[in-house]
């Protein structure tokens, strides 16, 4: 069984033995610009209703939408001139700050959703000139509302919805889409206590299913193609008839977070703890006593 249950019975290890494992994803064009106050569920429903017969929404499908269109519909738009203040307002904890000549400082922070992101997730891409977007106030609630509307419109019992955003990762270059909101889908499959293909015990394996769905959908949506909605098919074993706990459960607890602060910040804290406040914060490489 799984963690992050959405009312589905999931065979550990993916598809049943002997079954063909197949995954498909597509991103229909034509949603258009979403504006504050728009009924996003109605817009997405119209888009998916116009699909070719083979792409008609079906039981077990997962609908993926970007946080940008959710934020636009929910009015999470601020003036671009206020971006730095918006980052400050969205921040609950600073992880690392780096100065950049000729640019505002780079800030890696924890935001109100518990997500650790550059600029608190305040986004200046794919938004009208002169504006930036904040993340949805509650992406899991947004996913639940969209799922409820789509289930009713299409007469489906088992439908997943994932709300995505782009994020960097420790240890790895490049960006990926991750799930910041989810409903109707198992967000994490806990394989601990089982065994691998050679019978060895699994003690740490928890698969972030919702994040993998988000990343797969980005490959067909793209960053600049104007396709913020995708459908992922073939993961019915993870889709249930209940909303489930949402993507918030994928946020790592602070006690297990080995990257709570940047390296320079950790050096500074260590010097302060060891020598008191008589040392000036610096780059982390050299500390200078304050006269």
PDB file of C-alpha atoms in Angstrom, residues 12-246:
ATOM      1  CA  UNK A  12       3.619  -1.944  -4.876  1.00  0.00           C
ATOM      2  CA  UNK A  13       6.218  -1.589  -7.603  1.00  0.00           C
ATOM      3  CA  UNK A  14       3.991  -0.177 -10.344  1.00  0.00           C
ATOM      4  CA  UNK A  15       2.032  -2.155 -12.920  1.00  0.00           C
ATOM      5  CA  UNK A  16       1.048  -5.728 -12.182  1.00  0.00           C
ATOM      6  CA  UNK A  17       3.517  -8.388 -13.267  1.00  0.00           C
ATOM      7  CA  UNK A  18       2.880  -9.385 -16.875  1.00  0.00           C
ATOM      8  CA  UNK A  19       0.978  -6.203 -17.702  1.00  0.00           C
ATOM      9  CA  UNK A  20       2.333  -3.757 -20.236  1.00  0.00           C
ATOM     10  CA  UNK A  21       3.502  -0.541 -18.564  1.00  0.00           C
ATOM     11  CA  UNK A  22       2.451   2.451 -20.642  1.00  0.00           C
ATOM     12  CA  UNK A  23       2.320   6.166 -19.896  1.00  0.00           C
ATOM     13  CA  UNK A  24       1.016   8.880 -22.215  1.00  0.00           C
ATOM     14  CA  UNK A  25       0.795  12.640 -21.826  1.00  0.00           C
ATOM     15  CA  UNK A  26      -0.530  15.429 -24.020  1.00  0.00           C
ATOM     16  CA  UNK A  27      -1.052  19.166 -23.722  1.00  0.00           C
ATOM     17  CA  UNK A  28      -3.969  20.586 -25.729  1.00  0.00           C
ATOM     18  CA  UNK A  29      -3.568  24.094 -27.201  1.00  0.00           C
ATOM     19  CA  UNK A  30      -6.065  26.891 -26.992  1.00  0.00           C
ATOM     20  CA  UNK A  31      -6.580  27.837 -23.354  1.00  0.00           C
ATOM     21  CA  UNK A  32      -5.732  31.486 -23.974  1.00  0.00           C
ATOM     22  CA  UNK A  33      -4.788  34.143 -21.443  1.00  0.00           C
ATOM     23  CA  UNK A  34      -6.276  33.618 -17.985  1.00  0.00           C
ATOM     24  CA  UNK A  35      -7.229  36.768 -16.091  1.00  0.00           C
ATOM     25  CA  UNK A  36      -8.085  37.509 -12.457  1.00  0.00           C
ATOM     26  CA  UNK A  37     -11.616  36.375 -11.660  1.00  0.00           C
ATOM     27  CA  UNK A  38     -11.851  33.884 -14.535  1.00  0.00           C
ATOM     28  CA  UNK A  39     -13.565  30.561 -13.812  1.00  0.00           C
ATOM     29  CA  UNK A  40     -10.532  28.335 -14.335  1.00  0.00           C
ATOM     30  CA  UNK A  41     -12.522  25.108 -13.974  1.00  0.00           C
ATOM     31  CA  UNK A  42     -14.869  26.209 -16.743  1.00  0.00           C
ATOM     32  CA  UNK A  43     -11.969  27.212 -19.005  1.00  0.00           C
ATOM     33  CA  UNK A  44     -10.111  23.938 -18.445  1.00  0.00           C
ATOM     34  CA  UNK A  45     -13.332  21.985 -18.845  1.00  0.00           C
ATOM     35  CA  UNK A  46     -14.026  23.621 -22.235  1.00  0.00           C
ATOM     36  CA  UNK A  47     -10.470  22.914 -23.336  1.00  0.00           C
ATOM     37  CA  UNK A  48     -10.665  19.223 -22.413  1.00  0.00           C
ATOM     38  CA  UNK A  49     -14.197  18.818 -23.787  1.00  0.00           C
ATOM     39  CA  UNK A  50     -12.900  19.832 -27.224  1.00  0.00           C
ATOM     40  CA  UNK A  51     -10.368  16.988 -27.285  1.00  0.00           C
ATOM     41  CA  UNK A  52     -10.311  14.359 -30.005  1.00  0.00           C
ATOM     42  CA  UNK A  53     -12.295  11.192 -29.133  1.00  0.00           C
ATOM     43  CA  UNK A  54      -9.185   9.262 -28.155  1.00  0.00           C
ATOM     44  CA  UNK A  55      -8.111  12.063 -25.840  1.00  0.00           C
ATOM     45  CA  UNK A  56     -11.450  12.489 -24.061  1.00  0.00           C
ATOM     46  CA  UNK A  57     -10.990  12.616 -20.294  1.00  0.00           C
ATOM     47  CA  UNK A  58     -11.362   9.147 -18.780  1.00  0.00           C
ATOM     48  CA  UNK A  59     -11.371   7.383 -15.423  1.00  0.00           C
ATOM     49  CA  UNK A  60      -7.903   7.320 -13.875  1.00  0.00           C
ATOM     50  CA  UNK A  61      -6.569  10.300 -15.839  1.00  0.00           C
ATOM     51  CA  UNK A  62      -4.560  13.047 -14.145  1.00  0.00           C
ATOM     52  CA  UNK A  63      -5.141  16.662 -15.180  1.00  0.00           C
ATOM     53  CA  UNK A  64      -2.074  18.833 -14.628  1.00  0.00           C
ATOM     54  CA  UNK A  65      -2.235  22.634 -14.532  1.00  0.00           C
ATOM     55  CA  UNK A  66       0.507  25.155 -13.899  1.00  0.00           C
ATOM     56  CA  UNK A  67       0.399  27.318 -10.824  1.00  0.00           C
ATOM     57  CA  UNK A  68       0.636  30.351 -13.112  1.00  0.00           C
ATOM     58  CA  UNK A  69      -2.890  29.961 -14.471  1.00  0.00           C
ATOM     59  CA  UNK A  70      -4.220  29.130 -11.016  1.00  0.00           C
ATOM     60  CA  UNK A  71      -2.563  32.255  -9.609  1.00  0.00           C
ATOM     61  CA  UNK A  72      -3.886  34.414 -12.439  1.00  0.00           C
ATOM     62  CA  UNK A  73      -7.459  33.194 -11.970  1.00  0.00           C
ATOM     63  CA  UNK A  74      -7.188  33.703  -8.206  1.00  0.00           C
ATOM     64  CA  UNK A  75      -5.861  37.244  -8.613  1.00  0.00           C
ATOM     65  CA  UNK A  76      -2.411  36.562  -7.177  1.00  0.00           C
ATOM     66  CA  UNK A  77      -0.888  39.310  -9.332  1.00  0.00           C
ATOM     67  CA  UNK A  78       1.284  42.202  -8.144  1.00  0.00           C
ATOM     68  CA  UNK A  79       3.143  45.013  -9.900  1.00  0.00           C
ATOM     69  CA  UNK A  80       6.626  44.051 -11.059  1.00  0.00           C
ATOM     70  CA  UNK A  81       8.080  47.072  -9.275  1.00  0.00           C
ATOM     71  CA  UNK A  82       6.992  45.451  -5.998  1.00  0.00           C
ATOM     72  CA  UNK A  83       8.690  42.088  -6.674  1.00  0.00           C
ATOM     73  CA  UNK A  84      11.392  42.404  -4.008  1.00  0.00           C
ATOM     74  CA  UNK A  85       8.830  43.448  -1.400  1.00  0.00           C
ATOM     75  CA  UNK A  86       6.579  40.585  -2.518  1.00  0.00           C
ATOM     76  CA  UNK A  87       9.458  38.142  -1.988  1.00  0.00           C
ATOM     77  CA  UNK A  88       9.962  39.560   1.496  1.00  0.00           C
ATOM     78  CA  UNK A  89       6.243  39.310   2.265  1.00  0.00           C
ATOM     79  CA  UNK A  90       6.084  35.692   1.089  1.00  0.00           C
ATOM     80  CA  UNK A  91       9.165  34.662   3.114  1.00  0.00           C
ATOM     81  CA  UNK A  92       8.958  32.911   6.474  1.00  0.00           C
ATOM     82  CA  UNK A  93      12.630  31.835   6.643  1.00  0.00           C
ATOM     83  CA  UNK A  94      15.742  32.844   4.713  1.00  0.00           C
ATOM     84  CA  UNK A  95      17.866  29.870   3.656  1.00  0.00           C
ATOM     85  CA  UNK A  96      20.573  31.692   1.682  1.00  0.00           C
ATOM     86  CA  UNK A  97      21.217  35.107   0.146  1.00  0.00           C
ATOM     87  CA  UNK A  98      23.836  35.942  -2.478  1.00  0.00           C
ATOM     88  CA  UNK A  99      24.640  39.369  -3.872  1.00  0.00           C
ATOM     89  CA  UNK A 100      24.626  39.778  -7.661  1.00  0.00           C
ATOM     90  CA  UNK A 101      26.312  42.838  -9.205  1.00  0.00           C
ATOM     91  CA  UNK A 102      23.785  45.023 -10.965  1.00  0.00           C
ATOM     92  CA  UNK A 103      20.852  42.839  -9.907  1.00  0.00           C
ATOM     93  CA  UNK A 104      18.759  42.301  -6.801  1.00  0.00           C
ATOM     94  CA  UNK A 105      20.232  39.683  -4.461  1.00  0.00           C
ATOM     95  CA  UNK A 106      19.405  36.040  -5.067  1.00  0.00           C
ATOM     96  CA  UNK A 107      17.279  34.810  -2.192  1.00  0.00           C
ATOM     97  CA  UNK A 108      16.535  31.173  -1.430  1.00  0.00           C
ATOM     98  CA  UNK A 109      13.755  31.139   1.144  1.00  0.00           C
ATOM     99  CA  UNK A 110      10.992  29.094   2.681  1.00  0.00           C
ATOM    100  CA  UNK A 111       7.598  30.545   1.806  1.00  0.00           C
ATOM    101  CA  UNK A 112       4.214  30.355   3.515  1.00  0.00           C
ATOM    102  CA  UNK A 113       3.487  27.022   1.814  1.00  0.00           C
ATOM    103  CA  UNK A 114       6.571  25.442   3.373  1.00  0.00           C
ATOM    104  CA  UNK A 115       8.308  25.306  -0.022  1.00  0.00           C
ATOM    105  CA  UNK A 116      11.989  26.235  -0.256  1.00  0.00           C
ATOM    106  CA  UNK A 117      12.403  28.135  -3.520  1.00  0.00           C
ATOM    107  CA  UNK A 118      14.313  30.914  -5.206  1.00  0.00           C
ATOM    108  CA  UNK A 119      12.517  34.247  -4.725  1.00  0.00           C
ATOM    109  CA  UNK A 120       9.795  32.548  -2.646  1.00  0.00           C
ATOM    110  CA  UNK A 121       8.216  31.333  -5.894  1.00  0.00           C
ATOM    111  CA  UNK A 122       7.401  34.907  -7.020  1.00  0.00           C
ATOM    112  CA  UNK A 123       7.446  34.549 -10.803  1.00  0.00           C
ATOM    113  CA  UNK A 124       8.108  37.084 -13.536  1.00  0.00           C
ATOM    114  CA  UNK A 125       7.779  34.734 -16.531  1.00  0.00           C
ATOM    115  CA  UNK A 126       4.673  34.065 -18.638  1.00  0.00           C
ATOM    116  CA  UNK A 127       2.828  36.948 -17.053  1.00  0.00           C
ATOM    117  CA  UNK A 128       1.666  40.252 -18.577  1.00  0.00           C
ATOM    118  CA  UNK A 129       4.245  43.037 -18.833  1.00  0.00           C
ATOM    119  CA  UNK A 130       4.641  44.975 -15.604  1.00  0.00           C
ATOM    120  CA  UNK A 131       3.347  42.214 -13.348  1.00  0.00           C
ATOM    121  CA  UNK A 132       4.642  39.256 -11.372  1.00  0.00           C
ATOM    122  CA  UNK A 133       2.758  36.318  -9.894  1.00  0.00           C
ATOM    123  CA  UNK A 134       2.593  34.990  -6.369  1.00  0.00           C
ATOM    124  CA  UNK A 135       1.901  31.315  -5.799  1.00  0.00           C
ATOM    125  CA  UNK A 136      -1.693  30.310  -4.973  1.00  0.00           C
ATOM    126  CA  UNK A 137      -2.622  30.782  -1.344  1.00  0.00           C
ATOM    127  CA  UNK A 138      -3.530  27.095  -0.983  1.00  0.00           C
ATOM    128  CA  UNK A 139      -2.609  24.996  -4.035  1.00  0.00           C
ATOM    129  CA  UNK A 140      -4.097  21.826  -2.538  1.00  0.00           C
ATOM    130  CA  UNK A 141      -7.443  23.577  -2.096  1.00  0.00           C
ATOM    131  CA  UNK A 142      -7.178  24.872  -5.667  1.00  0.00           C
ATOM    132  CA  UNK A 143      -6.564  21.313  -6.889  1.00  0.00           C
ATOM    133  CA  UNK A 144      -9.538  19.981  -4.920  1.00  0.00           C
ATOM    134  CA  UNK A 145     -11.866  22.650  -6.311  1.00  0.00           C
ATOM    135  CA  UNK A 146     -10.739  22.020  -9.898  1.00  0.00           C
ATOM    136  CA  UNK A 147     -11.079  18.270  -9.433  1.00  0.00           C
ATOM    137  CA  UNK A 148     -14.610  18.578  -8.050  1.00  0.00           C
ATOM    138  CA  UNK A 149     -15.715  20.709 -11.006  1.00  0.00           C
ATOM    139  CA  UNK A 150     -14.122  18.429 -13.616  1.00  0.00           C
ATOM    140  CA  UNK A 151     -15.505  15.261 -12.041  1.00  0.00           C
ATOM    141  CA  UNK A 152     -18.999  16.727 -12.151  1.00  0.00           C
ATOM    142  CA  UNK A 153     -18.666  17.991 -15.703  1.00  0.00           C
ATOM    143  CA  UNK A 154     -17.300  14.756 -17.149  1.00  0.00           C
ATOM    144  CA  UNK A 155     -19.125  12.308 -14.876  1.00  0.00           C
ATOM    145  CA  UNK A 156     -15.925  10.734 -13.539  1.00  0.00           C
ATOM    146  CA  UNK A 157     -15.327   9.149 -10.148  1.00  0.00           C
ATOM    147  CA  UNK A 158     -11.566   8.627 -10.304  1.00  0.00           C
ATOM    148  CA  UNK A 159      -9.726  11.734 -11.491  1.00  0.00           C
ATOM    149  CA  UNK A 160      -6.451  13.244 -10.314  1.00  0.00           C
ATOM    150  CA  UNK A 161      -5.434  16.894 -10.426  1.00  0.00           C
ATOM    151  CA  UNK A 162      -1.899  18.217  -9.926  1.00  0.00           C
ATOM    152  CA  UNK A 163      -0.873  21.880  -9.682  1.00  0.00           C
ATOM    153  CA  UNK A 164       2.761  22.430 -10.652  1.00  0.00           C
ATOM    154  CA  UNK A 165       5.519  24.971 -10.270  1.00  0.00           C
ATOM    155  CA  UNK A 166       9.131  25.085 -11.436  1.00  0.00           C
ATOM    156  CA  UNK A 167      11.888  24.549  -8.888  1.00  0.00           C
ATOM    157  CA  UNK A 168      15.598  23.923  -8.607  1.00  0.00           C
ATOM    158  CA  UNK A 169      17.029  20.971  -6.692  1.00  0.00           C
ATOM    159  CA  UNK A 170      19.892  20.388  -4.302  1.00  0.00           C
ATOM    160  CA  UNK A 171      22.739  18.431  -5.916  1.00  0.00           C
ATOM    161  CA  UNK A 172      21.445  18.922  -9.467  1.00  0.00           C
ATOM    162  CA  UNK A 173      21.660  21.591 -12.146  1.00  0.00           C
ATOM    163  CA  UNK A 174      18.585  22.532 -14.141  1.00  0.00           C
ATOM    164  CA  UNK A 175      14.944  23.076 -13.263  1.00  0.00           C
ATOM    165  CA  UNK A 176      12.024  20.656 -13.068  1.00  0.00           C
ATOM    166  CA  UNK A 177       8.320  21.003 -12.431  1.00  0.00           C
ATOM    167  CA  UNK A 178       7.139  19.743  -9.053  1.00  0.00           C
ATOM    168  CA  UNK A 179       3.703  19.288  -7.509  1.00  0.00           C
ATOM    169  CA  UNK A 180       2.691  22.074  -5.136  1.00  0.00           C
ATOM    170  CA  UNK A 181      -0.979  21.062  -5.115  1.00  0.00           C
ATOM    171  CA  UNK A 182      -2.711  17.722  -5.631  1.00  0.00           C
ATOM    172  CA  UNK A 183      -6.073  16.014  -5.259  1.00  0.00           C
ATOM    173  CA  UNK A 184      -7.310  12.547  -6.094  1.00  0.00           C
ATOM    174  CA  UNK A 185      -3.829  11.109  -6.568  1.00  0.00           C
ATOM    175  CA  UNK A 186      -1.375   9.274  -4.337  1.00  0.00           C
ATOM    176  CA  UNK A 187       1.366  11.877  -3.942  1.00  0.00           C
ATOM    177  CA  UNK A 188       3.977   9.532  -2.465  1.00  0.00           C
ATOM    178  CA  UNK A 189       4.284   5.764  -2.749  1.00  0.00           C
ATOM    179  CA  UNK A 190       5.947   4.333   0.346  1.00  0.00           C
ATOM    180  CA  UNK A 191       7.832   1.146  -0.540  1.00  0.00           C
ATOM    181  CA  UNK A 192       9.643   0.830   2.771  1.00  0.00           C
ATOM    182  CA  UNK A 193       9.230  -2.586   4.304  1.00  0.00           C
ATOM    183  CA  UNK A 194       8.999  -4.266   0.904  1.00  0.00           C
ATOM    184  CA  UNK A 195      11.757  -5.879  -1.119  1.00  0.00           C
ATOM    185  CA  UNK A 196      13.498  -5.127  -4.393  1.00  0.00           C
ATOM    186  CA  UNK A 197      13.666  -7.416  -7.432  1.00  0.00           C
ATOM    187  CA  UNK A 198      16.423  -9.425  -5.730  1.00  0.00           C
ATOM    188  CA  UNK A 199      14.614  -9.805  -2.433  1.00  0.00           C
ATOM    189  CA  UNK A 200      16.639  -7.187  -0.587  1.00  0.00           C
ATOM    190  CA  UNK A 201      14.677  -5.112   1.936  1.00  0.00           C
ATOM    191  CA  UNK A 202      13.721  -1.547   1.004  1.00  0.00           C
ATOM    192  CA  UNK A 203      14.292   0.792   3.934  1.00  0.00           C
ATOM    193  CA  UNK A 204      14.267   4.343   2.494  1.00  0.00           C
ATOM    194  CA  UNK A 205      12.399   4.230  -0.831  1.00  0.00           C
ATOM    195  CA  UNK A 206       9.470   6.635  -1.035  1.00  0.00           C
ATOM    196  CA  UNK A 207       8.596   7.619  -4.609  1.00  0.00           C
ATOM    197  CA  UNK A 208       7.343  11.182  -5.099  1.00  0.00           C
ATOM    198  CA  UNK A 209       4.607  10.207  -7.569  1.00  0.00           C
ATOM    199  CA  UNK A 210       3.024  13.664  -7.863  1.00  0.00           C
ATOM    200  CA  UNK A 211       6.397  15.300  -8.587  1.00  0.00           C
ATOM    201  CA  UNK A 212       7.099  12.753 -11.315  1.00  0.00           C
ATOM    202  CA  UNK A 213       3.689  13.436 -12.864  1.00  0.00           C
ATOM    203  CA  UNK A 214       4.440  17.181 -12.773  1.00  0.00           C
ATOM    204  CA  UNK A 215       7.787  16.721 -14.517  1.00  0.00           C
ATOM    205  CA  UNK A 216       6.358  14.385 -17.146  1.00  0.00           C
ATOM    206  CA  UNK A 217       3.644  16.894 -17.968  1.00  0.00           C
ATOM    207  CA  UNK A 218       6.170  19.712 -18.413  1.00  0.00           C
ATOM    208  CA  UNK A 219       7.834  17.790 -21.246  1.00  0.00           C
ATOM    209  CA  UNK A 220       4.662  18.124 -23.329  1.00  0.00           C
ATOM    210  CA  UNK A 221       3.551  21.530 -22.042  1.00  0.00           C
ATOM    211  CA  UNK A 222       6.876  23.297 -22.480  1.00  0.00           C
ATOM    212  CA  UNK A 223       7.809  26.647 -20.994  1.00  0.00           C
ATOM    213  CA  UNK A 224       6.981  28.912 -23.930  1.00  0.00           C
ATOM    214  CA  UNK A 225       4.324  27.034 -25.931  1.00  0.00           C
ATOM    215  CA  UNK A 226       1.342  28.564 -24.115  1.00  0.00           C
ATOM    216  CA  UNK A 227       0.003  25.167 -23.022  1.00  0.00           C
ATOM    217  CA  UNK A 228      -0.488  25.293 -19.247  1.00  0.00           C
ATOM    218  CA  UNK A 229      -2.750  22.234 -19.071  1.00  0.00           C
ATOM    219  CA  UNK A 230      -1.837  18.595 -19.691  1.00  0.00           C
ATOM    220  CA  UNK A 231      -3.411  15.178 -19.254  1.00  0.00           C
ATOM    221  CA  UNK A 232      -1.344  12.213 -18.051  1.00  0.00           C
ATOM    222  CA  UNK A 233      -2.787   8.751 -18.651  1.00  0.00           C
ATOM    223  CA  UNK A 234      -1.621   5.346 -17.492  1.00  0.00           C
ATOM    224  CA  UNK A 235      -1.359   5.993 -13.751  1.00  0.00           C
ATOM    225  CA  UNK A 236      -4.822   4.855 -12.755  1.00  0.00           C
ATOM    226  CA  UNK A 237      -3.343   2.703  -9.997  1.00  0.00           C
ATOM    227  CA  UNK A 238      -2.463   5.931  -8.197  1.00  0.00           C
ATOM    228  CA  UNK A 239      -5.805   7.688  -8.738  1.00  0.00           C
ATOM    229  CA  UNK A 240      -8.701   7.263  -6.336  1.00  0.00           C
ATOM    230  CA  UNK A 241     -12.148   8.623  -5.538  1.00  0.00           C
ATOM    231  CA  UNK A 242     -11.015  10.675  -2.520  1.00  0.00           C
ATOM    232  CA  UNK A 243      -9.118  13.967  -2.539  1.00  0.00           C
ATOM    233  CA  UNK A 244      -6.278  12.647  -0.370  1.00  0.00           C
ATOM    234  CA  UNK A 245      -3.915  14.708   1.805  1.00  0.00           C
ATOM    235  CA  UNK A 246      -2.456  16.834  -0.990  1.00  0.00           C
TER     236      UNK A 246
END
